[in-house]
Amino acid sequence: MNPMQIAVALWTLVGKEVRRFTRIWPQTLLPPSITMTMYFIIFGNLIGSRIGEMDGYSYMDFIVPGLIMMAVITNSYSNVASSFFSNKFQRSIEEMMVSPMPNWVILAGFILGGMARGLGVGIIVTGVSLFFTRIEVAHPLLTIGVVVLTAALFATGGFINALLGKKFDDISIVPTFILTPLTYLGGVFYSISLLPDFWQGVSMLNPILYMVNVFRYGFLGVSDIPVGWALAAIFAFIAVLFAIALWMLERGKGIRS
């Protein structure tokens, strides 16, 4: 395929993914908006007013970046996991695999579709947060860059999950038992400086901690960990997961019976 044909194939695949999740918006865009609104009300307004300040900011301001990032992570991941597994289950993925379309285009198309949903939900949650607090972004370019990279990372993770899954239950295990606990323990609701030294060390093994903190640094200018290290970790995770996903797709892992 020449570059123009590849661009058309990629655009078509991304458009299909975007139409899929926007067509069923009551299932894909509305629930996270309602969930995050409840977080803002309960943790930000009701409990946050009793907690006071965290790292020099009101508790509401402190948790806003973490909640936006949590919405982006879960939606980027779940969109690709459910969409690709559905294609695999219905065997329509086989039609893509035998087409002249390169495998990296298939992978990139699903990842970009997942990123579109994750970032779309992130924008909605940001809009909701404006009803509760006034957001000032300290480093806009860093903030945008980190949220885009994080969406790409977890969309790639969702793709690997869909490749490995053999039934629909398999694509909900990772979000339920791994992704959600890591997100809650990733500094969304607290600063790790509150933890004892041992648990601070354990928290440093959580990759989501790096993303939440560098995103919070973009908003507020405060972070529990060096921003340079966080960015390096995100780039490394993306490179490794993309290579693994492409390798699995090239060999038909989880597709060929």
PDB file of C-alpha atoms in Angstrom, residues 40 64 68 121-131 135 219:
ATOM      1  CA  PHE A  40     -16.622  15.828  42.983  1.00  0.00           C
ATOM      2  CA  VAL A  64      -9.412  17.396  39.967  1.00  0.00           C
ATOM      3  CA  ILE A  68      -9.639  13.603  34.999  1.00  0.00           C
ATOM      4  CA  VAL A 121     -14.416  11.746  28.395  1.00  0.00           C
ATOM      5  CA  GLY A 122     -11.501  13.703  29.876  1.00  0.00           C
ATOM      6  CA  ILE A 123     -12.838  16.901  28.275  1.00  0.00           C
ATOM      7  CA  ILE A 124     -16.343  16.170  29.613  1.00  0.00           C
ATOM      8  CA  VAL A 125     -15.011  15.569  33.145  1.00  0.00           C
ATOM      9  CA  THR A 126     -12.955  18.765  32.928  1.00  0.00           C
ATOM     10  CA  GLY A 127     -16.133  20.628  31.991  1.00  0.00           C
ATOM     11  CA  VAL A 128     -17.975  19.069  34.935  1.00  0.00           C
ATOM     12  CA  SER A 129     -15.173  20.086  37.311  1.00  0.00           C
ATOM     13  CA  LEU A 130     -15.718  23.738  36.365  1.00  0.00           C
ATOM     14  CA  PHE A 131     -19.047  23.589  38.214  1.00  0.00           C
ATOM     15  CA  ILE A 135      -9.141  25.495  37.223  1.00  0.00           C
ATOM     16  CA  PHE A 219      -2.269  21.736  36.433  1.00  0.00           C
TER      17      PHE A 219
END
